[in-house]
PDB file of C-alpha atoms in Angstrom:
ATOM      1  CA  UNK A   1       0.000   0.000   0.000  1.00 52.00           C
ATOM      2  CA  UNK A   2       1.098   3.590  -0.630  1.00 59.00           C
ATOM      3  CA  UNK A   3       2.624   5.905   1.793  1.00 88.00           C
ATOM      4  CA  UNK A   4       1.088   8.633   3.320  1.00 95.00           C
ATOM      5  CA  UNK A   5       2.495  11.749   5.259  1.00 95.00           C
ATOM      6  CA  UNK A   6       0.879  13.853   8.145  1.00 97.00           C
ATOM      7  CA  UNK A   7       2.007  16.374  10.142  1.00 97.00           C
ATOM      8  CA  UNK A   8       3.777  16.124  13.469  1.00 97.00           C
ATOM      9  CA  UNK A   9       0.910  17.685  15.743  1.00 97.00           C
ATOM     10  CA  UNK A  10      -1.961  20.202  15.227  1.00 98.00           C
ATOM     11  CA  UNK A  11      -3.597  22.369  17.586  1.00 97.00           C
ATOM     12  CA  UNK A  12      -7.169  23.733  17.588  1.00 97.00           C
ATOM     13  CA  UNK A  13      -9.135  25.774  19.537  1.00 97.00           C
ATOM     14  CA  UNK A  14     -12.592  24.369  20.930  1.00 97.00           C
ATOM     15  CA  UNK A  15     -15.550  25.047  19.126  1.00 96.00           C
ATOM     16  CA  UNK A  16     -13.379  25.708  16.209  1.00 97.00           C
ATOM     17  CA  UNK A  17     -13.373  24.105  12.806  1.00 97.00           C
ATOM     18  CA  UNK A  18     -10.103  21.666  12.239  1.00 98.00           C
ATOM     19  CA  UNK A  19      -8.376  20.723   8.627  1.00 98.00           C
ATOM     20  CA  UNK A  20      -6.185  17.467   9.087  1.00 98.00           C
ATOM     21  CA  UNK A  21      -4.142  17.340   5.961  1.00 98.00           C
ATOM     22  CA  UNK A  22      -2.800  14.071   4.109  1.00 97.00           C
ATOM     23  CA  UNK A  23      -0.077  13.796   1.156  1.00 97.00           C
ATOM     24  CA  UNK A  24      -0.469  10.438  -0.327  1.00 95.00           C
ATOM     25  CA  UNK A  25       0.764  11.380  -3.646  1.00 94.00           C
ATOM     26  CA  UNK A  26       1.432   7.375  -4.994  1.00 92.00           C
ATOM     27  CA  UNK A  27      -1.838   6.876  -4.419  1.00 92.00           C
ATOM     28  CA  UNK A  28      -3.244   4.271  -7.243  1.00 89.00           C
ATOM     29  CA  UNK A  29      -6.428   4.554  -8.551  1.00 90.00           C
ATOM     30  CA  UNK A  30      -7.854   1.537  -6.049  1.00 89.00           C
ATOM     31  CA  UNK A  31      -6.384   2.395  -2.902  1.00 91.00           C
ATOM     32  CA  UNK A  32      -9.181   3.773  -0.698  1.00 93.00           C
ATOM     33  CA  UNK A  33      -8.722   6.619   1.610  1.00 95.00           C
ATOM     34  CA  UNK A  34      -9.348   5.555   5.723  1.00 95.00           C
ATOM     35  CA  UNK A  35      -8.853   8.124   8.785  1.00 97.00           C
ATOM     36  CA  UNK A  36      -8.818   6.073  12.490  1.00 97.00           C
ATOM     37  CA  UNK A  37      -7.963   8.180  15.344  1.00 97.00           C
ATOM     38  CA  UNK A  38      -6.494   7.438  18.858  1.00 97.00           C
ATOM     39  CA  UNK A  39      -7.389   8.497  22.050  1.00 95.00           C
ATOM     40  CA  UNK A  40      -5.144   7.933  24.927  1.00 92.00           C
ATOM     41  CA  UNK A  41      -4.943   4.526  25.938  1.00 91.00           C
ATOM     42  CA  UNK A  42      -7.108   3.205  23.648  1.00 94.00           C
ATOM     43  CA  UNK A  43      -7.032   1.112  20.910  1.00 95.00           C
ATOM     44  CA  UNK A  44      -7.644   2.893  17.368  1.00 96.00           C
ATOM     45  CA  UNK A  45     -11.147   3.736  16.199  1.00 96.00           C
ATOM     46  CA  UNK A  46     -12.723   4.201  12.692  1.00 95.00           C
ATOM     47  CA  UNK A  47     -13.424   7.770  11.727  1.00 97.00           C
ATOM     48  CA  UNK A  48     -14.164   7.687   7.821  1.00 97.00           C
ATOM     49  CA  UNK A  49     -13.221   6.622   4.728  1.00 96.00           C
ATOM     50  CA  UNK A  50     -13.470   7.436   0.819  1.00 96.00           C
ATOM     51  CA  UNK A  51     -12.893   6.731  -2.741  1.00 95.00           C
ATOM     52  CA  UNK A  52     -12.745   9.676  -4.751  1.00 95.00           C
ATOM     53  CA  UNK A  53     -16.128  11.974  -3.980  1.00 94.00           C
ATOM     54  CA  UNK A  54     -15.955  13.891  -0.128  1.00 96.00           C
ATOM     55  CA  UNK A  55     -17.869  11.825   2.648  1.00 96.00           C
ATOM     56  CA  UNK A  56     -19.973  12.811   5.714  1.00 97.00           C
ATOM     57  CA  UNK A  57     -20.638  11.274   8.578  1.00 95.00           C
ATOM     58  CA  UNK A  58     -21.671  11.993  12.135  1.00 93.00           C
ATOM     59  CA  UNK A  59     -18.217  12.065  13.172  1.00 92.00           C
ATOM     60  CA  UNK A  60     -16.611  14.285  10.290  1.00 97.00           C
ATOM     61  CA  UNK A  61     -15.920  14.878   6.837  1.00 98.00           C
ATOM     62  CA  UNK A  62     -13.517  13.546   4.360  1.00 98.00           C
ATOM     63  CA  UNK A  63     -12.647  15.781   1.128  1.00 98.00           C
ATOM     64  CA  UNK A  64     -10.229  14.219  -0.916  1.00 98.00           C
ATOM     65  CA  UNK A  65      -8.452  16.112  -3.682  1.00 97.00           C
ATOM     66  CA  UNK A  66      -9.399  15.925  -7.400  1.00 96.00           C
ATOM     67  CA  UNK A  67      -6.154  14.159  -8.474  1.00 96.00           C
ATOM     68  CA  UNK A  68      -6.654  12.050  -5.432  1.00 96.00           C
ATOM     69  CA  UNK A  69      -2.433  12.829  -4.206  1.00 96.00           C
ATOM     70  CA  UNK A  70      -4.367  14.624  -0.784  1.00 97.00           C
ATOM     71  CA  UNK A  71      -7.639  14.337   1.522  1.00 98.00           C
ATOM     72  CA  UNK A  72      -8.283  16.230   4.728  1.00 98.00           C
ATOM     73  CA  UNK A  73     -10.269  14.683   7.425  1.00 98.00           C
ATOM     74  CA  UNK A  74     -12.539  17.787   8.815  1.00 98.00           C
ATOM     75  CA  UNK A  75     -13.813  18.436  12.203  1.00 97.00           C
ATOM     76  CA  UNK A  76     -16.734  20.543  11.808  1.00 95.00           C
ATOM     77  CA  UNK A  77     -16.541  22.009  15.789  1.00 96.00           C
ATOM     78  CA  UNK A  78     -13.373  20.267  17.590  1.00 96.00           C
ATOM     79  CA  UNK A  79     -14.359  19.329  21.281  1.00 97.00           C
ATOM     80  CA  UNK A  80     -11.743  18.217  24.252  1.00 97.00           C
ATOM     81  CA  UNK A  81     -12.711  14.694  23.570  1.00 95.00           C
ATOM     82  CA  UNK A  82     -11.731  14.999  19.822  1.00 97.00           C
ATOM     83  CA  UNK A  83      -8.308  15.447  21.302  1.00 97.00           C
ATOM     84  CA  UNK A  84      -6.246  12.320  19.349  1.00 97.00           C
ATOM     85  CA  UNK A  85      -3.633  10.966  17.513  1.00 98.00           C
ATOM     86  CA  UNK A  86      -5.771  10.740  13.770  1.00 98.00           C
ATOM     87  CA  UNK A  87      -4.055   8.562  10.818  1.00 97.00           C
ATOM     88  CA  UNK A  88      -4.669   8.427   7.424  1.00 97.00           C
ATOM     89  CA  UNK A  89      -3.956   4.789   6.160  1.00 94.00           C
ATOM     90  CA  UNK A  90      -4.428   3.843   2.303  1.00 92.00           C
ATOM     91  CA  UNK A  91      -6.416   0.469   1.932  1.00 88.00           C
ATOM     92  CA  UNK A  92      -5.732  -1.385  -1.394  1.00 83.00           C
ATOM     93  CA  UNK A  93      -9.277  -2.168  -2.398  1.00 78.00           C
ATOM     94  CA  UNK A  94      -8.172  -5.409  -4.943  1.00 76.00           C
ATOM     95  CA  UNK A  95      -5.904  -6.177  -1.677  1.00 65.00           C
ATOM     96  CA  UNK A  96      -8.813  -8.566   0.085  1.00 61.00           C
ATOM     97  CA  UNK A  97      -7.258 -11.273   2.606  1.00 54.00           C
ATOM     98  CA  UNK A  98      -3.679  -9.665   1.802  1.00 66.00           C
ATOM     99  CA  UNK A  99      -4.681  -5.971   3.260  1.00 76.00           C
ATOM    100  CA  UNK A 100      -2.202  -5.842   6.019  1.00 82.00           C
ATOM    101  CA  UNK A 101      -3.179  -2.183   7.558  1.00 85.00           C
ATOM    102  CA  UNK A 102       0.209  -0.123   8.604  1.00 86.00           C
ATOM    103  CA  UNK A 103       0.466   2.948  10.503  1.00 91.00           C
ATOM    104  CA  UNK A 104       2.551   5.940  10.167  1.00 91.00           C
ATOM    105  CA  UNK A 105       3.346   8.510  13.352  1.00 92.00           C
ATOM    106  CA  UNK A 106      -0.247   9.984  12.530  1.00 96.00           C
ATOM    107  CA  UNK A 107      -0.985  13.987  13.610  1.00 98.00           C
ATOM    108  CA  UNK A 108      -1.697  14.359  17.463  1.00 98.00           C
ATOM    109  CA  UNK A 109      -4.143  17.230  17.558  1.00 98.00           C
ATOM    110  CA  UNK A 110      -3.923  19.359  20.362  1.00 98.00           C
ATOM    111  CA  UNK A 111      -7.177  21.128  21.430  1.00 97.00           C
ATOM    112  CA  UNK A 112      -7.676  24.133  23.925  1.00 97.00           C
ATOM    113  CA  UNK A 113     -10.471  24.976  26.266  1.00 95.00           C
TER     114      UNK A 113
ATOM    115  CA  UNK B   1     -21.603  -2.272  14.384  1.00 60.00           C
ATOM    116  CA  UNK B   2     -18.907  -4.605  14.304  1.00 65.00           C
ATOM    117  CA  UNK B   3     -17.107  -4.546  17.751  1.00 91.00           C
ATOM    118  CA  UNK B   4     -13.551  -6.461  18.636  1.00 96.00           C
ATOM    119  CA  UNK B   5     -13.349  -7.313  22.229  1.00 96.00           C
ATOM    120  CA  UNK B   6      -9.773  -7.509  23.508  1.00 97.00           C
ATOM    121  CA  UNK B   7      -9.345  -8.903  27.256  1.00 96.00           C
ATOM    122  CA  UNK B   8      -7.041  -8.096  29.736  1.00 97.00           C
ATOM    123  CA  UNK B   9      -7.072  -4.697  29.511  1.00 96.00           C
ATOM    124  CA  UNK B  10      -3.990  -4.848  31.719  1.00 96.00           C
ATOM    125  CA  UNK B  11      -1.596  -6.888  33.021  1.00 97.00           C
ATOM    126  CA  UNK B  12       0.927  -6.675  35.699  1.00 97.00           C
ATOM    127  CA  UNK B  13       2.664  -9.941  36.472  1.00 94.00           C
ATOM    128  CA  UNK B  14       6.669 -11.120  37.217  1.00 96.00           C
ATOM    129  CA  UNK B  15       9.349 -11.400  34.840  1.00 97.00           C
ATOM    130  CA  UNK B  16       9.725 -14.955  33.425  1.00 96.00           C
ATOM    131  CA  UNK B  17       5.675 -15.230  33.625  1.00 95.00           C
ATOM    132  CA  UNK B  18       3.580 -15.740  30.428  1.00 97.00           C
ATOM    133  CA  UNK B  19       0.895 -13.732  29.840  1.00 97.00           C
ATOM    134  CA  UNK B  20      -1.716 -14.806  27.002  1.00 97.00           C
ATOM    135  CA  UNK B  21      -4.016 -11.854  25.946  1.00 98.00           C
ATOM    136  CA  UNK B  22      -7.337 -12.519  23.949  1.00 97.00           C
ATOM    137  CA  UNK B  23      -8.973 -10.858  21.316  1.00 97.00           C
ATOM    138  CA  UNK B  24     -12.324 -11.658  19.454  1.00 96.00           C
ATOM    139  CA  UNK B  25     -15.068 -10.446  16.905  1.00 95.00           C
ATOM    140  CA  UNK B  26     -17.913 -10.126  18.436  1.00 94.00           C
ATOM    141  CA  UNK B  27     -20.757 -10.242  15.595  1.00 91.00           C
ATOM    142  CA  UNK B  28     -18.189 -11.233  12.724  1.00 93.00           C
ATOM    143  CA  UNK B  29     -16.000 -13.835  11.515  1.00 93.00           C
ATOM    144  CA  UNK B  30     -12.471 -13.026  10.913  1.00 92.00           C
ATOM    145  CA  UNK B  31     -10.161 -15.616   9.384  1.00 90.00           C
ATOM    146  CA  UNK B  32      -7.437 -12.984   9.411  1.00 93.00           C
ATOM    147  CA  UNK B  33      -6.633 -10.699  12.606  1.00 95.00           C
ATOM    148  CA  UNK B  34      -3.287  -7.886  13.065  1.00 96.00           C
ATOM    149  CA  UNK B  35      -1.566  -8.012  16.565  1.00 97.00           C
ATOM    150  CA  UNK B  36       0.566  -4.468  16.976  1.00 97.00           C
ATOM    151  CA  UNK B  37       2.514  -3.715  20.179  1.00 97.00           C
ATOM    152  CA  UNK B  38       2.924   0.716  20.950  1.00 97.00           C
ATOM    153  CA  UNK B  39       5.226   2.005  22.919  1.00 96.00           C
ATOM    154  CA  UNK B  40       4.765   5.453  24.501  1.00 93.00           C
ATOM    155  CA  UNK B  41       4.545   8.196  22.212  1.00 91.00           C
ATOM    156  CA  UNK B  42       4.847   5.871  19.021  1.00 94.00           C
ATOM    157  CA  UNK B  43       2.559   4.494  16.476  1.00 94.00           C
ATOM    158  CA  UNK B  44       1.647   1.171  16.008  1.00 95.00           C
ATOM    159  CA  UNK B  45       3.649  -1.215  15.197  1.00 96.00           C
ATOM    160  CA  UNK B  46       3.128  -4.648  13.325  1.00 96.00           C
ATOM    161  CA  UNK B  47       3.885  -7.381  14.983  1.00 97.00           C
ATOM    162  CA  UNK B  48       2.400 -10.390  13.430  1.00 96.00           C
ATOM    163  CA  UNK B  49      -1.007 -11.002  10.870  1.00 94.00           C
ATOM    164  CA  UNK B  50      -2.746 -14.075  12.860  1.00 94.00           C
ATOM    165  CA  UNK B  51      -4.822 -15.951   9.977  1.00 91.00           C
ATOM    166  CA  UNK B  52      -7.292 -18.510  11.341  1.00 91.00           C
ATOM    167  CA  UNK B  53      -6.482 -22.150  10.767  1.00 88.00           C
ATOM    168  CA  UNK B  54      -2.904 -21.823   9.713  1.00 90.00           C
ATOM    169  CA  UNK B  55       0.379 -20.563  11.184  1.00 92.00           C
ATOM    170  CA  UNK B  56       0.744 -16.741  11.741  1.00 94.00           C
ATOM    171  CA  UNK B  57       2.820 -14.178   9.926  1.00 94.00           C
ATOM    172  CA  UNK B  58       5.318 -12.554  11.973  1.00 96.00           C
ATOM    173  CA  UNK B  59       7.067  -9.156  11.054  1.00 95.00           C
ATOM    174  CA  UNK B  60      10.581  -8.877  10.228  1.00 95.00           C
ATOM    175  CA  UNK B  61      12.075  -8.544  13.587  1.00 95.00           C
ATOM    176  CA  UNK B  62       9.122 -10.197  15.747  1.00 96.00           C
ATOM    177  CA  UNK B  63      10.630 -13.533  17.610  1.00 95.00           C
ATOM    178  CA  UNK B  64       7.675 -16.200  16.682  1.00 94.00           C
ATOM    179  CA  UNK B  65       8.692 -18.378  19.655  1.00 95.00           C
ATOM    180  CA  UNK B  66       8.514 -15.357  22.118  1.00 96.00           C
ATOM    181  CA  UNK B  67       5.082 -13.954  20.640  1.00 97.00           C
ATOM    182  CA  UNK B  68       2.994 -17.387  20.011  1.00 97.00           C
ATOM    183  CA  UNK B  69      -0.221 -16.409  18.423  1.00 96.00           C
ATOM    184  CA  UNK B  70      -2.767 -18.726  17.777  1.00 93.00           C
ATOM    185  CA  UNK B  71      -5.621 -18.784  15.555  1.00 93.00           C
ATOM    186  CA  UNK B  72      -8.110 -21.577  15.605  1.00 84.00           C
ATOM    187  CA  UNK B  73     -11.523 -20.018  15.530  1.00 92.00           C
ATOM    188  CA  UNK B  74     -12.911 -17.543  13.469  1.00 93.00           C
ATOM    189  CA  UNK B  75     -13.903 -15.620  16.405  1.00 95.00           C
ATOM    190  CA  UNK B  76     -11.130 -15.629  18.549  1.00 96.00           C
ATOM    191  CA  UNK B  77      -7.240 -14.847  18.326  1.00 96.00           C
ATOM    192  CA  UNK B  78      -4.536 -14.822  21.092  1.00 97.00           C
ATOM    193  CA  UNK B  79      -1.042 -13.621  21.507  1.00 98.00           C
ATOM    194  CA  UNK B  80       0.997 -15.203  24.561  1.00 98.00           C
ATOM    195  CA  UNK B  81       4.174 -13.766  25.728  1.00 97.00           C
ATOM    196  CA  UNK B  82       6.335 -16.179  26.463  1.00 97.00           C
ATOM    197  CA  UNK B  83       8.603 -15.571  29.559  1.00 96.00           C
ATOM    198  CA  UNK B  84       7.957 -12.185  29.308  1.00 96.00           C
ATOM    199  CA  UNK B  85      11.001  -9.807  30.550  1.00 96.00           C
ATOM    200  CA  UNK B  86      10.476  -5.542  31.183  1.00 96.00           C
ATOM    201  CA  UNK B  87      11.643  -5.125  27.727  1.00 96.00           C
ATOM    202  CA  UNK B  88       8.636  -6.884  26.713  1.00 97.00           C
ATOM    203  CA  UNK B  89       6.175  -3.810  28.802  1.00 97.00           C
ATOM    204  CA  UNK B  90       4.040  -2.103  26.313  1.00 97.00           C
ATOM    205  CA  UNK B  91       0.701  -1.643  24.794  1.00 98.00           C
ATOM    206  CA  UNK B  92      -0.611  -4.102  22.827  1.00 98.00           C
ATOM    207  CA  UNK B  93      -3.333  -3.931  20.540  1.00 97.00           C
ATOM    208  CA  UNK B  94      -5.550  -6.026  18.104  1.00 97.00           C
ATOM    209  CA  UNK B  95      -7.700  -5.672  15.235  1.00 96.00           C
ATOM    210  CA  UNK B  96      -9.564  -7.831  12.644  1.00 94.00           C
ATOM    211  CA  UNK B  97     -12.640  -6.548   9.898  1.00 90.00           C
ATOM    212  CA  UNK B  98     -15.662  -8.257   8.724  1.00 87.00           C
ATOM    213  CA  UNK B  99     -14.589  -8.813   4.817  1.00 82.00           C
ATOM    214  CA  UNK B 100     -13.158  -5.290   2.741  1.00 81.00           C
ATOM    215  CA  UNK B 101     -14.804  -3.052   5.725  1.00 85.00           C
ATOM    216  CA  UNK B 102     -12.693  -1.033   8.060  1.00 90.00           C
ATOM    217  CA  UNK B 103     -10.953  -2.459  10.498  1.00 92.00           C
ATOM    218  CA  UNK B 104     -11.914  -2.800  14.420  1.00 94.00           C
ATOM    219  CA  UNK B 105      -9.805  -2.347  16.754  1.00 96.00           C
ATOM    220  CA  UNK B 106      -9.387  -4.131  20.539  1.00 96.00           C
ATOM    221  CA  UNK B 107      -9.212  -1.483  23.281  1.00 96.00           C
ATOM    222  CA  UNK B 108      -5.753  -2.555  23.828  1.00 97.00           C
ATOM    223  CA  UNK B 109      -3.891  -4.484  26.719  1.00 97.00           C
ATOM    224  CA  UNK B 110      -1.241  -2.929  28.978  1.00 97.00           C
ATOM    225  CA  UNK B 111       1.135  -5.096  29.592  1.00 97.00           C
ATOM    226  CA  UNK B 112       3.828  -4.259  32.600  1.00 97.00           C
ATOM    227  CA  UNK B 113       6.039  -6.433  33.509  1.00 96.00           C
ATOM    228  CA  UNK B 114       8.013  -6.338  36.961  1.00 94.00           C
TER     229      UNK B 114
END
């Protein structure tokens, strides 16, 4: 599957609207698009995942980029508890059985009261 | 929606002691589940694919006969640290996915070692 690259860390403000950014500029034209986040001390969770059009859903949006080398996962109003480490993975979808999902150092976003 | 249990969620025992750690799909089968071990302030790393009926794939690096995972439901996977040492302390965490979808992760196990 075909790297990705996040920033180090983010910081937001509560209430406030956050942009994740995420190069993945070997992307191929199957590889889906998947954001999980981490909270602290927990295992990872599924935030949202896409193709090629944006996606909604009641945890955020994904807009991915027309030639598909960038998406940014969006937090519509960040809260404390959105406070995570949030990576964007690329998922093969011809992979099947052989997906074998890989993490990078993900973005820790930071958010203040 | 598809949920992965993952039991202990933490573990303090003596060095030398094994420690097996479970992890299961609750309302799916999986015939392939991903064991990954975090350190503080790290990502996750890949220790070993665990594929149901058949021996598991370790990652470059990973000692097979210190990290025995087996696989012989569709339902259930476990990891046992053999003789486990304070090197061996860390987070461990699993996750399997019903068919193409996304996967689930376990809540993880912390695993401290004496």
């Amino acid at each position: 599957d075909a790297k990705t690259t996040q920033p180090n860390s983010m910081e937001s403000n509560e209430e406030e609207p956050v942009h994740l950014p995420c190069n993945h500029s070997t992307i191929s034209g199957t590889d889906y698009i998947h954001w999980y986040r981490q909270l602290p001390s927990q295992g990872p969770e599924y935030v949202i995942h896409g193709l090629t059009s944006n996606v909604n859903n009641r945890m955020a949006s994904l807009a991915i980029a027309e030639d598909r080398k960038s998406s940014t996962l969006i937090l519509h109003r960040a809260t404390l508890r959105d406070a995570a480490v949030y990576y964007c993975i690329l998922r093969d979808g011809r992979s099947g059985g052989s997906y074998i999902p890989t993490f990078g150092r993900g973005t820790s976003l930071i958010v203040h009261p | 929606g598809a949920v992965v249990s993952q039991h202990p969620s933490w573990v303090i025992c003596k060095s030398g002691t094994s420690v097996k750690i479970e992890c299961r799909s609750l309302d799916f089968q999986a015939t392939t589940m991903f064991w990954y071990r975090q350190f503080p302030k790290q990502s996750l790393m890949l220790m070993a694919t665990s594929n149901e009926g058949s021996k598991a794939t370790y990652e470059q690096g990973v000692e097979k006969d210190k990290f025995l995972i087996n696989h012989a439901s569709l339902t259930l996977s476990t990891l046992t640290v053999t003789s486990a040492h304070p090197e061996d302390s860390s987070f461990y965490i699993c996750s399997a996915a019903p068919g193409s979808q996304p996967q689930h992760f376990g809540d993880g196990t912390r695993l401290s070692i004496l």
